[in-house]
Short mmCIF file of C-alpha atoms in Angstrom, two decimals:
data_model
loop_
_atom_site.label_atom_id
_atom_site.label_comp_id
_atom_site.label_asym_id
_atom_site.label_seq_id
_atom_site.Cartn_x
_atom_site.Cartn_y
_atom_site.Cartn_z
CA MET C 1 8.84 14.54 15.39
CA THR C 2 6.05 13.37 17.69
CA PRO C 3 5.89 9.69 18.25
CA LEU C 4 2.80 7.91 16.93
CA ALA C 5 0.53 5.89 19.17
CA VAL C 6 -1.90 3.45 17.61
CA TRP C 7 -4.35 1.39 19.66
CA ALA C 8 -7.46 -0.75 19.04
CA VAL C 9 -10.67 0.28 20.72
CA GLU C 10 -12.33 -2.27 23.01
CA GLY C 11 -16.04 -2.75 23.49
CA ILE C 12 -17.46 -2.34 20.03
CA PRO C 13 -20.48 -4.66 20.07
CA GLU C 14 -21.55 -6.84 17.07
CA ILE C 15 -23.01 -4.28 14.66
CA VAL C 16 -26.42 -4.99 12.98
CA ALA C 17 -28.47 -3.13 10.37
CA GLY C 18 -29.89 0.17 11.70
CA ASP C 19 -27.31 0.64 14.43
CA ASP C 20 -26.31 4.22 15.07
CA LEU C 21 -22.60 3.73 14.25
CA PRO C 22 -21.42 7.33 14.96
CA SER C 23 -22.91 7.01 18.50
CA ILE C 24 -21.41 3.54 19.11
CA VAL C 25 -17.97 4.60 17.88
CA THR C 26 -18.12 7.84 19.86
CA SER C 27 -18.96 5.95 23.11
CA ALA C 28 -16.35 3.31 22.55
CA VAL C 29 -13.34 5.44 21.72
CA GLY C 30 -13.41 7.38 24.96
CA VAL C 31 -11.94 10.80 25.30
CA LEU C 32 -10.09 11.99 22.16
CA GLU C 33 -7.44 14.67 21.96
CA ASP C 34 -7.23 17.33 19.28
CA GLY C 35 -5.64 15.81 16.10
CA ASP C 36 -6.54 12.21 16.84
CA ILE C 37 -7.49 10.06 13.88
CA VAL C 38 -10.07 7.22 14.23
CA VAL C 39 -9.85 4.34 11.71
CA VAL C 40 -13.05 2.31 11.30
CA THR C 41 -13.14 -1.04 9.38
CA SER C 42 -15.61 -0.70 6.50
CA LYS C 43 -17.24 -3.98 7.52
CA ILE C 44 -19.04 -2.50 10.50
CA VAL C 45 -20.09 0.49 8.39
CA SER C 46 -21.64 -1.91 5.91
CA LYS C 47 -23.33 -3.84 8.62
CA ALA C 48 -24.92 -0.74 10.20
CA GLU C 49 -26.14 0.23 6.75
CA GLY C 50 -27.80 -3.11 6.27
CA ARG C 51 -25.54 -4.08 3.30
CA GLN C 52 -25.77 -7.74 4.21
CA ILE C 53 -27.38 -9.92 1.51
CA PRO C 54 -27.92 -13.67 0.97
CA ALA C 55 -24.78 -15.45 -0.24
CA ASP C 56 -26.78 -16.95 -3.13
CA ASP C 57 -26.94 -13.50 -4.64
CA ARG C 58 -23.16 -13.16 -4.70
CA GLU C 59 -22.51 -13.09 -8.49
CA ASP C 60 -25.43 -10.70 -9.16
CA ALA C 61 -24.22 -8.47 -6.34
CA ILE C 62 -20.68 -8.30 -7.79
CA THR C 63 -22.17 -7.40 -11.19
CA ALA C 64 -24.33 -4.71 -9.62
CA GLU C 65 -21.37 -3.16 -7.77
CA THR C 66 -19.12 -3.18 -10.89
CA VAL C 67 -18.58 -0.31 -13.21
CA ARG C 68 -16.24 -2.23 -15.55
CA VAL C 69 -14.28 -5.51 -15.44
CA VAL C 70 -10.51 -4.84 -15.30
CA ALA C 71 -9.27 -8.41 -15.36
CA THR C 72 -10.41 -11.98 -14.67
CA LYS C 73 -8.50 -14.85 -13.18
CA ALA C 74 -9.65 -18.49 -13.53
CA HIS C 75 -8.85 -20.81 -10.65
CA ALA C 76 -10.07 -24.05 -9.22
CA GLY C 77 -13.07 -22.47 -7.48
CA GLY C 78 -14.25 -20.47 -10.48
CA VAL C 79 -13.39 -17.10 -11.95
CA THR C 80 -12.38 -14.02 -9.88
CA ARG C 81 -13.29 -10.77 -11.42
CA ILE C 82 -11.00 -7.84 -10.66
CA VAL C 83 -13.19 -4.87 -11.28
CA GLU C 84 -13.56 -1.10 -10.89
CA ASN C 85 -16.50 -0.73 -8.52
CA ARG C 86 -18.87 2.19 -8.19
CA LEU C 87 -16.46 3.85 -5.70
CA GLY C 88 -13.64 3.85 -8.28
CA LEU C 89 -11.73 1.16 -6.40
CA VAL C 90 -10.05 -1.60 -8.39
CA LEU C 91 -10.43 -4.77 -6.40
CA ALA C 92 -11.35 -8.44 -6.40
CA ALA C 93 -15.06 -9.39 -6.49
CA ALA C 94 -15.98 -5.62 -6.22
CA GLY C 95 -15.31 -5.78 -2.51
CA VAL C 96 -18.06 -8.21 -1.84
CA ASP C 97 -16.98 -9.99 1.33
CA SER C 98 -17.97 -13.24 2.93
CA SER C 99 -15.71 -13.28 6.04
CA ASN C 100 -16.94 -12.00 9.38
CA THR C 101 -20.56 -12.25 8.27
CA PRO C 102 -23.24 -14.76 9.43
CA GLN C 103 -23.26 -18.02 7.56
CA GLY C 104 -25.18 -17.76 4.33
CA THR C 105 -24.66 -14.03 3.98
CA ILE C 106 -22.26 -11.70 2.32
CA LEU C 107 -21.53 -8.04 2.79
CA LEU C 108 -21.30 -5.22 0.28
CA LEU C 109 -19.16 -2.24 0.73
CA PRO C 110 -20.73 0.87 2.30
CA VAL C 111 -22.93 2.99 -0.03
CA ASP C 112 -20.80 6.11 0.36
CA PRO C 113 -17.77 5.63 2.66
CA ASP C 114 -16.78 9.33 2.56
CA ALA C 115 -20.25 10.31 3.77
CA SER C 116 -20.09 7.56 6.46
CA ALA C 117 -16.74 8.98 7.60
CA ARG C 118 -18.16 12.51 7.79
CA ALA C 119 -21.11 11.30 9.88
CA ILE C 120 -18.75 9.54 12.38
CA CYS C 121 -16.41 12.47 12.31
CA THR C 122 -19.15 14.97 13.05
CA ALA C 123 -20.34 12.93 16.05
CA LEU C 124 -16.78 12.60 17.34
CA ARG C 125 -16.10 16.31 17.09
CA LEU C 126 -19.38 17.23 18.73
CA GLN C 127 -18.81 14.84 21.65
CA ASN C 128 -15.17 15.70 22.20
CA GLY C 129 -15.10 19.39 21.32
CA VAL C 130 -11.85 18.93 19.36
CA ARG C 131 -10.87 18.44 15.75
CA VAL C 132 -10.40 14.74 14.83
CA GLY C 133 -10.24 12.86 11.55
CA VAL C 134 -11.88 9.65 10.41
CA VAL C 135 -10.70 6.95 7.97
CA ILE C 136 -12.86 4.09 6.77
CA SER C 137 -10.60 1.23 5.86
CA ASP C 138 -10.82 -1.89 3.73
CA THR C 139 -8.44 -4.72 2.92
CA LEU C 140 -7.27 -4.95 -0.70
CA GLY C 141 -4.85 -6.86 -2.86
CA ARG C 142 -2.33 -5.01 -4.99
CA ALA C 143 -0.71 -5.36 -8.38
CA TRP C 144 2.80 -6.77 -8.38
CA ARG C 145 2.90 -7.73 -4.70
CA LEU C 146 1.62 -10.56 -2.65
CA GLY C 147 -0.62 -10.19 0.34
CA GLN C 148 -3.17 -7.53 1.16
CA THR C 149 -2.94 -4.23 3.00
CA ASP C 150 -5.58 -1.96 4.48
CA ILE C 151 -6.24 1.29 2.62
CA ALA C 152 -8.62 4.21 3.00
CA ILE C 153 -11.90 3.89 1.16
CA GLY C 154 -13.55 6.71 3.13
CA ALA C 155 -12.17 9.69 4.94
CA ALA C 156 -13.34 12.96 6.56
CA GLY C 157 -11.64 15.78 8.45
CA LEU C 158 -8.06 15.10 7.32
CA ARG C 159 -5.77 15.50 4.43
CA VAL C 160 -5.77 12.12 2.62
CA LEU C 161 -2.90 13.10 0.30
CA ASP C 162 0.05 14.93 1.88
CA ASP C 163 1.44 17.06 -0.90
CA LEU C 164 5.13 17.69 -0.26
CA ARG C 165 5.82 18.98 -3.72
CA GLY C 166 6.43 22.57 -2.51
CA THR C 167 8.74 21.43 0.28
CA THR C 168 12.46 20.72 0.26
CA ASP C 169 14.38 17.70 1.39
CA ALA C 170 17.20 17.71 3.93
CA GLY C 171 19.64 18.84 1.25
CA GLY C 172 17.48 21.81 0.31
CA ARG C 173 16.32 20.25 -2.97
CA ARG C 174 12.70 20.42 -4.04
CA LEU C 175 10.77 17.17 -3.53
CA ASP C 176 9.25 17.25 -6.95
CA ALA C 177 7.23 14.05 -7.27
CA THR C 178 6.28 13.33 -3.72
CA ILE C 179 2.65 13.20 -2.72
CA ILE C 180 2.23 10.76 0.14
CA ALA C 181 -1.03 8.82 0.39
CA VAL C 182 -1.10 9.29 4.13
CA ALA C 183 -4.70 8.05 4.52
CA ASP C 184 -3.61 4.65 3.13
CA GLU C 185 -0.64 4.54 5.48
CA LEU C 186 -2.88 5.45 8.35
CA ALA C 187 -5.31 2.61 7.43
CA GLY C 188 -2.29 0.18 7.25
CA ALA C 189 -0.95 1.36 10.64
CA ALA C 190 -4.43 0.76 12.20
CA ASP C 191 -4.60 -2.72 10.70
CA LEU C 192 -1.44 -3.56 12.55
CA VAL C 193 -3.38 -3.25 15.87
CA LYS C 194 -6.81 -4.28 14.72
CA GLY C 195 -5.82 -7.49 13.07
CA LYS C 196 -8.28 -9.45 11.04
CA ALA C 197 -9.21 -12.15 13.47
CA THR C 198 -9.57 -10.17 16.71
CA GLY C 199 -12.87 -8.61 16.24
CA MET C 200 -11.52 -5.12 16.97
CA PRO C 201 -12.81 -3.00 14.12
CA VAL C 202 -11.81 0.44 15.34
CA ALA C 203 -8.44 1.98 16.09
CA VAL C 204 -7.17 5.38 17.20
CA ILE C 205 -3.98 7.01 15.92
CA ARG C 206 -2.45 9.87 17.86
CA GLY C 207 0.53 11.90 16.59
CA ARG C 208 -0.36 13.19 13.12
CA GLY C 209 -2.68 16.03 14.13
CA ASP C 210 -0.99 18.08 11.40
CA LEU C 211 -3.13 16.20 8.93
CA VAL C 212 -6.39 16.94 10.62
CA GLY C 213 -8.40 19.81 9.16
CA ASP C 214 -11.82 20.90 8.19
CA LEU C 215 -14.70 18.50 7.90
CA ASP C 216 -14.99 19.17 4.20
CA GLU C 217 -11.45 18.17 3.20
CA PRO C 218 -11.68 15.90 0.03
CA GLY C 219 -12.50 12.28 0.98
CA ALA C 220 -10.85 9.04 0.07
CA ARG C 221 -12.50 9.16 -3.33
CA SER C 222 -9.84 11.79 -4.20
CA ILE C 223 -7.12 9.13 -3.90
CA VAL C 224 -8.59 7.19 -6.80
CA ARG C 225 -6.69 7.59 -10.04
CA LEU C 226 -9.19 7.97 -12.88
CA SER C 227 -8.95 4.93 -15.20
CA GLY C 228 -8.27 7.13 -18.21
CA ASP C 229 -5.05 8.30 -16.51
CA ASP C 230 -4.10 4.84 -15.39
CA LEU C 231 -1.38 2.77 -17.15
CA PHE C 232 -2.94 -0.35 -15.70
CA ARG C 233 -6.56 0.32 -16.43
CA LEU C 234 -6.88 -3.17 -18.00
CA GLY C 235 -5.26 -6.52 -17.19
CA ALA C 236 -2.46 -7.48 -19.60
CA ASP C 237 -4.41 -10.41 -21.00
CA GLU C 238 -7.53 -8.31 -21.52
CA ALA C 239 -5.60 -5.48 -23.22
CA TYR C 240 -3.77 -7.98 -25.42
CA ALA C 241 -7.04 -9.55 -26.43
CA GLU C 242 -8.42 -6.14 -27.43
CA GLY C 243 -5.32 -5.51 -29.54
CA LEU C 244 -5.51 -8.91 -31.15
CA ARG C 245 -9.12 -8.46 -32.10
CA ASP C 246 -8.44 -4.98 -33.51
CA GLY C 247 -5.41 -6.21 -35.40
CA ARG C 248 -7.28 -9.10 -37.01
CA ALA C 249 -10.19 -6.80 -37.94
CA ASP C 250 -7.82 -4.35 -39.65
CA PRO C 251 -4.67 -6.31 -40.68
CA ASN C 252 -3.39 -3.61 -42.92
CA GLY C 253 -3.65 -0.96 -40.30
CA GLY C 254 0.05 -1.33 -39.70
CA ALA C 255 0.93 -0.19 -43.21
CA GLN C 256 -0.77 3.06 -42.63
CA ASP C 257 0.93 3.87 -39.35
CA MET P 1 -4.20 -6.12 21.71
CA THR P 2 -1.03 -4.22 22.54
CA PRO P 3 -0.88 -0.61 21.42
CA LEU P 4 1.67 0.25 18.76
CA ALA P 5 4.31 2.92 19.36
CA VAL P 6 6.22 4.37 16.38
CA TRP P 7 8.92 6.93 16.71
CA ALA P 8 11.64 8.44 14.55
CA VAL P 9 15.22 8.03 15.67
CA GLU P 10 17.22 11.21 16.22
CA GLY P 11 20.88 11.64 15.60
CA ILE P 12 21.51 9.71 12.41
CA PRO P 13 24.30 11.72 10.63
CA GLU P 14 24.52 12.34 6.93
CA ILE P 15 25.58 8.92 5.57
CA VAL P 16 28.40 8.67 3.08
CA ALA P 17 29.90 5.78 1.10
CA GLY P 18 31.75 3.32 3.25
CA ASP P 19 29.94 4.18 6.49
CA ASP P 20 29.27 1.23 8.80
CA LEU P 21 25.48 1.53 8.76
CA PRO P 22 24.75 -1.35 11.14
CA SER P 23 26.92 0.35 13.79
CA ILE P 24 25.50 3.78 13.16
CA VAL P 25 21.90 2.54 13.39
CA THR P 26 22.71 0.48 16.49
CA SER P 27 24.15 3.43 18.25
CA ALA P 28 21.38 5.80 17.31
CA VAL P 29 18.33 3.67 18.19
CA GLY P 30 19.31 3.36 21.85
CA VAL P 31 18.10 0.46 23.90
CA LEU P 32 15.65 -1.83 22.17
CA GLU P 33 13.15 -4.27 23.65
CA ASP P 34 12.45 -7.79 22.55
CA GLY P 35 10.14 -7.60 19.52
CA ASP P 36 10.97 -4.15 18.38
CA ILE P 37 11.13 -3.52 14.66
CA VAL P 38 13.50 -1.01 13.15
CA VAL P 39 12.56 0.58 9.84
CA VAL P 40 15.45 2.04 7.76
CA THR P 41 14.91 4.22 4.68
CA SER P 42 16.64 2.58 1.67
CA LYS P 43 18.23 5.97 0.79
CA ILE P 44 20.80 5.71 3.61
CA VAL P 45 21.53 2.08 2.84
CA SER P 46 22.31 3.11 -0.71
CA LYS P 47 24.49 5.96 0.46
CA ALA P 48 26.50 3.74 2.73
CA GLU P 49 26.92 1.30 -0.15
CA GLY P 50 28.28 4.04 -2.38
CA ARG P 51 25.35 3.74 -4.82
CA GLN P 52 25.57 7.44 -5.72
CA ILE P 53 26.44 8.13 -9.32
CA PRO P 54 26.62 11.28 -11.57
CA ALA P 55 23.19 12.51 -12.60
CA ASP P 56 24.37 12.51 -16.25
CA ASP P 57 24.38 8.72 -16.13
CA ARG P 58 20.72 8.63 -15.14
CA GLU P 59 19.17 6.97 -18.24
CA ASP P 60 21.93 4.37 -18.55
CA ALA P 61 21.61 3.61 -14.85
CA ILE P 62 17.79 3.04 -15.17
CA THR P 63 18.49 0.69 -18.10
CA ALA P 64 21.12 -1.20 -16.07
CA GLU P 65 18.72 -1.65 -13.09
CA THR P 66 15.85 -2.77 -15.34
CA VAL P 67 14.86 -6.37 -16.03
CA ARG P 68 12.03 -5.48 -18.28
CA VAL P 69 9.94 -2.40 -19.17
CA VAL P 70 6.43 -2.77 -17.89
CA ALA P 71 4.94 0.50 -19.21
CA THR P 72 6.02 3.93 -20.35
CA LYS P 73 4.39 7.27 -19.86
CA ALA P 74 5.22 10.34 -21.93
CA HIS P 75 4.99 13.72 -20.26
CA ALA P 76 6.35 17.24 -20.73
CA GLY P 77 9.72 16.32 -19.20
CA GLY P 78 10.34 13.14 -21.25
CA VAL P 79 9.25 9.59 -20.86
CA THR P 80 8.92 7.83 -17.51
CA ARG P 81 9.65 4.10 -17.57
CA ILE P 82 7.76 1.92 -15.19
CA VAL P 83 9.94 -1.16 -14.99
CA GLU P 84 10.48 -4.40 -13.18
CA ASN P 85 13.95 -3.92 -11.60
CA ARG P 86 16.47 -6.53 -10.60
CA LEU P 87 14.92 -6.79 -7.18
CA GLY P 88 11.53 -7.74 -8.76
CA LEU P 89 9.95 -4.36 -7.83
CA VAL P 90 7.70 -2.68 -10.35
CA LEU P 91 8.38 1.01 -10.03
CA ALA P 92 9.07 4.23 -11.88
CA ALA P 93 12.59 4.79 -13.14
CA ALA P 94 13.79 1.58 -11.61
CA GLY P 95 13.95 3.31 -8.26
CA VAL P 96 16.70 5.64 -9.35
CA ASP P 97 16.26 8.67 -7.12
CA SER P 98 17.40 12.28 -7.26
CA SER P 99 15.92 13.69 -4.11
CA ASN P 100 17.96 13.95 -0.94
CA THR P 101 21.22 13.52 -2.85
CA PRO P 102 23.92 16.13 -3.49
CA GLN P 103 23.38 18.28 -6.57
CA GLY P 104 24.49 16.57 -9.72
CA THR P 105 24.17 13.07 -8.33
CA ILE P 106 21.51 10.42 -8.20
CA LEU P 107 21.08 7.35 -6.06
CA LEU P 108 20.48 3.65 -7.05
CA LEU P 109 18.63 1.31 -4.77
CA PRO P 110 20.74 -0.90 -2.46
CA VAL P 111 22.38 -3.89 -4.11
CA ASP P 112 20.58 -6.46 -1.89
CA PRO P 113 18.18 -4.84 0.59
CA ASP P 114 17.37 -8.17 2.29
CA ALA P 115 21.12 -8.73 2.92
CA SER P 116 21.43 -5.16 4.17
CA ALA P 117 18.49 -5.76 6.54
CA ARG P 118 20.19 -8.91 7.85
CA ALA P 119 23.43 -7.05 8.52
CA ILE P 120 21.62 -4.35 10.47
CA CYS P 121 19.45 -6.91 12.28
CA THR P 122 22.45 -8.91 13.30
CA ALA P 123 24.20 -5.88 14.79
CA LEU P 124 21.05 -4.78 16.62
CA ARG P 125 20.49 -8.28 18.08
CA LEU P 126 24.11 -8.57 19.17
CA GLN P 127 24.09 -5.10 20.80
CA ASN P 128 20.74 -5.47 22.54
CA GLY P 129 20.68 -9.22 23.31
CA VAL P 130 17.08 -9.38 22.21
CA ARG P 131 15.21 -10.46 19.06
CA VAL P 132 14.36 -7.51 16.84
CA GLY P 133 13.31 -7.21 13.23
CA VAL P 134 14.46 -4.86 10.46
CA VAL P 135 12.59 -3.43 7.42
CA ILE P 136 14.28 -1.45 4.58
CA SER P 137 11.68 0.88 3.15
CA ASP P 138 11.28 2.74 -0.06
CA THR P 139 8.61 5.02 -1.42
CA LEU P 140 6.63 3.75 -4.42
CA GLY P 141 3.68 4.67 -6.53
CA ARG P 142 0.86 2.22 -7.07
CA ALA P 143 -1.59 1.15 -9.78
CA TRP P 144 -5.08 2.72 -9.57
CA ARG P 145 -4.31 5.07 -6.68
CA LEU P 146 -2.72 8.49 -6.50
CA GLY P 147 0.10 9.26 -4.19
CA GLN P 148 2.97 7.10 -2.97
CA THR P 149 3.41 4.94 0.12
CA ASP P 150 6.35 3.35 1.78
CA ILE P 151 6.71 -0.36 1.34
CA ALA P 152 9.34 -2.95 2.41
CA ILE P 153 12.03 -3.67 -0.11
CA GLY P 154 14.27 -5.45 2.39
CA ALA P 155 13.56 -7.30 5.61
CA ALA P 156 15.20 -9.54 8.18
CA GLY P 157 14.13 -11.24 11.41
CA LEU P 158 10.38 -10.91 10.95
CA ARG P 159 7.47 -12.47 9.11
CA VAL P 160 6.87 -10.12 6.15
CA LEU P 161 3.58 -11.84 5.19
CA ASP P 162 1.20 -12.67 8.03
CA ASP P 163 -0.71 -15.70 6.82
CA LEU P 164 -4.07 -15.77 8.53
CA ARG P 165 -5.55 -18.43 6.25
CA GLY P 166 -5.67 -21.07 8.92
CA THR P 167 -7.31 -18.73 11.40
CA THR P 168 -10.90 -17.97 11.97
CA ASP P 169 -12.71 -14.64 12.17
CA ALA P 170 -14.84 -13.37 15.09
CA GLY P 171 -17.75 -15.40 13.78
CA GLY P 172 -15.67 -18.59 13.68
CA ARG P 173 -15.42 -18.69 9.85
CA ARG P 174 -12.18 -19.46 8.21
CA LEU P 175 -10.40 -16.37 6.74
CA ASP P 176 -9.68 -17.97 3.46
CA ALA P 177 -8.01 -15.37 1.35
CA THR P 178 -6.25 -13.26 3.97
CA ILE P 179 -2.46 -12.92 3.89
CA ILE P 180 -1.54 -9.55 5.27
CA ALA P 181 1.58 -7.88 3.89
CA VAL P 182 2.55 -6.62 7.34
CA ALA P 183 6.07 -5.52 6.29
CA ASP P 184 4.50 -3.08 3.87
CA GLU P 185 2.16 -1.80 6.58
CA LEU P 186 5.09 -1.48 8.97
CA ALA P 187 7.01 0.53 6.36
CA GLY P 188 3.97 2.82 5.90
CA ALA P 189 3.53 3.28 9.59
CA ALA P 190 7.23 4.28 9.94
CA ASP P 191 6.80 6.71 7.04
CA LEU P 192 4.11 8.56 9.15
CA VAL P 193 6.80 9.52 11.65
CA LYS P 194 9.84 9.79 9.42
CA GLY P 195 8.27 12.03 6.88
CA LYS P 196 10.07 12.86 3.67
CA ALA P 197 11.49 16.27 4.41
CA THR P 198 12.67 15.82 7.99
CA GLY P 199 15.90 14.01 7.48
CA MET P 200 14.91 11.26 9.93
CA PRO P 201 15.58 8.06 8.03
CA VAL P 202 15.08 5.50 10.84
CA ALA P 203 12.08 4.65 12.95
CA VAL P 204 11.33 2.08 15.67
CA ILE P 205 7.97 0.25 15.97
CA ARG P 206 7.13 -1.33 19.25
CA GLY P 207 4.05 -3.59 19.71
CA ARG P 208 4.20 -6.31 17.02
CA GLY P 209 6.77 -8.58 18.60
CA ASP P 210 4.62 -11.46 17.44
CA LEU P 211 5.98 -10.90 13.91
CA VAL P 212 9.63 -11.07 15.00
CA GLY P 213 11.37 -14.42 14.54
CA ASP P 214 14.51 -16.02 13.25
CA LEU P 215 17.10 -14.12 11.37
CA ASP P 216 16.53 -16.31 8.33
CA GLU P 217 12.84 -15.61 7.89
CA PRO P 218 12.17 -14.97 4.15
CA GLY P 219 12.96 -11.37 3.19
CA ALA P 220 11.02 -8.72 1.34
CA ARG P 221 11.81 -10.38 -1.88
CA SER P 222 9.23 -13.00 -0.94
CA ILE P 223 6.46 -10.30 -1.16
CA VAL P 224 7.15 -9.84 -4.87
CA ARG P 225 4.49 -11.51 -7.07
CA LEU P 226 6.31 -13.15 -9.99
CA SER P 227 5.42 -11.46 -13.27
CA GLY P 228 4.19 -14.72 -14.77
CA ASP P 229 1.53 -14.80 -12.04
CA ASP P 230 0.61 -11.15 -12.36
CA LEU P 231 -2.54 -9.99 -14.09
CA PHE P 232 -0.81 -6.55 -14.55
CA ARG P 233 2.62 -7.66 -15.82
CA LEU P 234 2.29 -5.18 -18.64
CA GLY P 235 0.71 -1.77 -19.04
CA ALA P 236 -2.65 -1.72 -20.88
CA ASP P 237 -1.13 0.14 -23.87
CA GLU P 238 1.80 -2.14 -24.08
CA ALA P 239 -0.30 -5.30 -23.92
CA TYR P 240 -2.71 -3.87 -26.48
CA ALA P 241 0.14 -3.09 -28.86
CA GLU P 242 1.47 -6.66 -28.57
CA GLY P 243 -2.03 -7.99 -29.39
CA LEU P 244 -2.42 -5.59 -32.26
CA ARG P 245 0.92 -6.65 -33.77
CA ASP P 246 0.11 -10.32 -33.40
CA GLY P 247 -3.44 -9.83 -34.82
CA ARG P 248 -2.05 -8.01 -37.88
CA ALA P 249 0.61 -10.63 -38.41
CA ASP P 250 -1.90 -13.47 -38.32
CA PRO P 251 -5.29 -11.96 -39.25
CA ASN P 252 -6.92 -15.37 -39.79
CA GLY P 253 -5.92 -16.63 -36.37
CA GLY P 254 -9.38 -15.85 -35.21
CA ALA P 255 -10.99 -18.36 -37.60
CA GLN P 256 -8.93 -21.17 -36.01
CA ASP P 257 -9.80 -20.33 -32.36
#
């Protein structure tokens, strides 16, 4: 198996609204090889798209980005809303971010990260004359585990889910349940070199060219599990409260079950 | 920032019960440098520990490994239990695995993956005379997202959570909420070279020596969020059912709220 090399790209300037991010990334990454994968932090995509707004509008912005509230958590500083946002992502504060932005401003997630990934991927392929993939990453919390990891919220030109279900393991047995969310693992690997505090928002991963394919491969949106299929579509407290309300409204329902 | 290199280790034989895994891994990885991190698939740790049992005992084994049932999902082949297991992990079938095991057998997770990581780490440090870290990885599904990723279920000799809360971002603002679950990102990066079907259960990661520290750093158990603190400690259907039952039992409770 080929070794993997992951490095952060130097020389990405501070991005502002209106910047031509595909050109900037293409210049900064240097010469790419066939099968390289470029991981771009969503923050600079948002900045190029002018998604910066005044911090005073934070609560309204979260509401506007929210499709539905999944859970809420009260703490000393107020209430954090865990929501499903318009991209299908379940995350705190709908992904509205106040780090790495000018004082008094906050940043919304990109409008369409899969489309942003395609635009960057197209520019990279044209410039280099080879097939490369692009992942747009963001930093999210998880259920059941502390800490955050980077995952793919946008992607183009690569298989985001590596479906091994047809393949066999070393013992010749079929790997029935195994679909690997490789785009998320790539985003996490890139985070290991980009860091959060270094101001290096782009990384290149070399060694998984087998994942790179047509520009119209399904994007990161296809990694989202639809809430109707999700066992954790609501927080435990929220689901309990719904049940309690329904039980009180129809206390004899149990007898008919 | 240093580039990251990740490669799979060749020459790990089929592991059987009683094998001295620390010695086998130490021999196979070759010469390590200070700061290297070795990622070992939990499956071979389990095999060395003799955690293989007859497949007929599967349901009983899942029950024995389970601390509490978090959610259940009915499907054509039966009912999948999503449980909190004795390691604090929330996962399907308590981590009981039937891939990559001899026909008619299944494999339980290692007894104490943090201890297994320490044993391997100790052997690697003795052999190489340098400080290295060890991660024991397993492949888990997630809430809200399709596909599985590798995460750390055991660790020794490295910081599993990289706490950036005291640090500042490129704009000089404090990174208030950012604790990176680097051990999980390392496990995912290793999975990108190990693959599931290749029979390469060990990988080396070079380039994050800053994470490597004393042998008694907290293990992967410290990444587990305690269920009392978790907004998703129960599946939505299970929590709703609890609420419904309580509401029916005390239909006037609402009037007293």
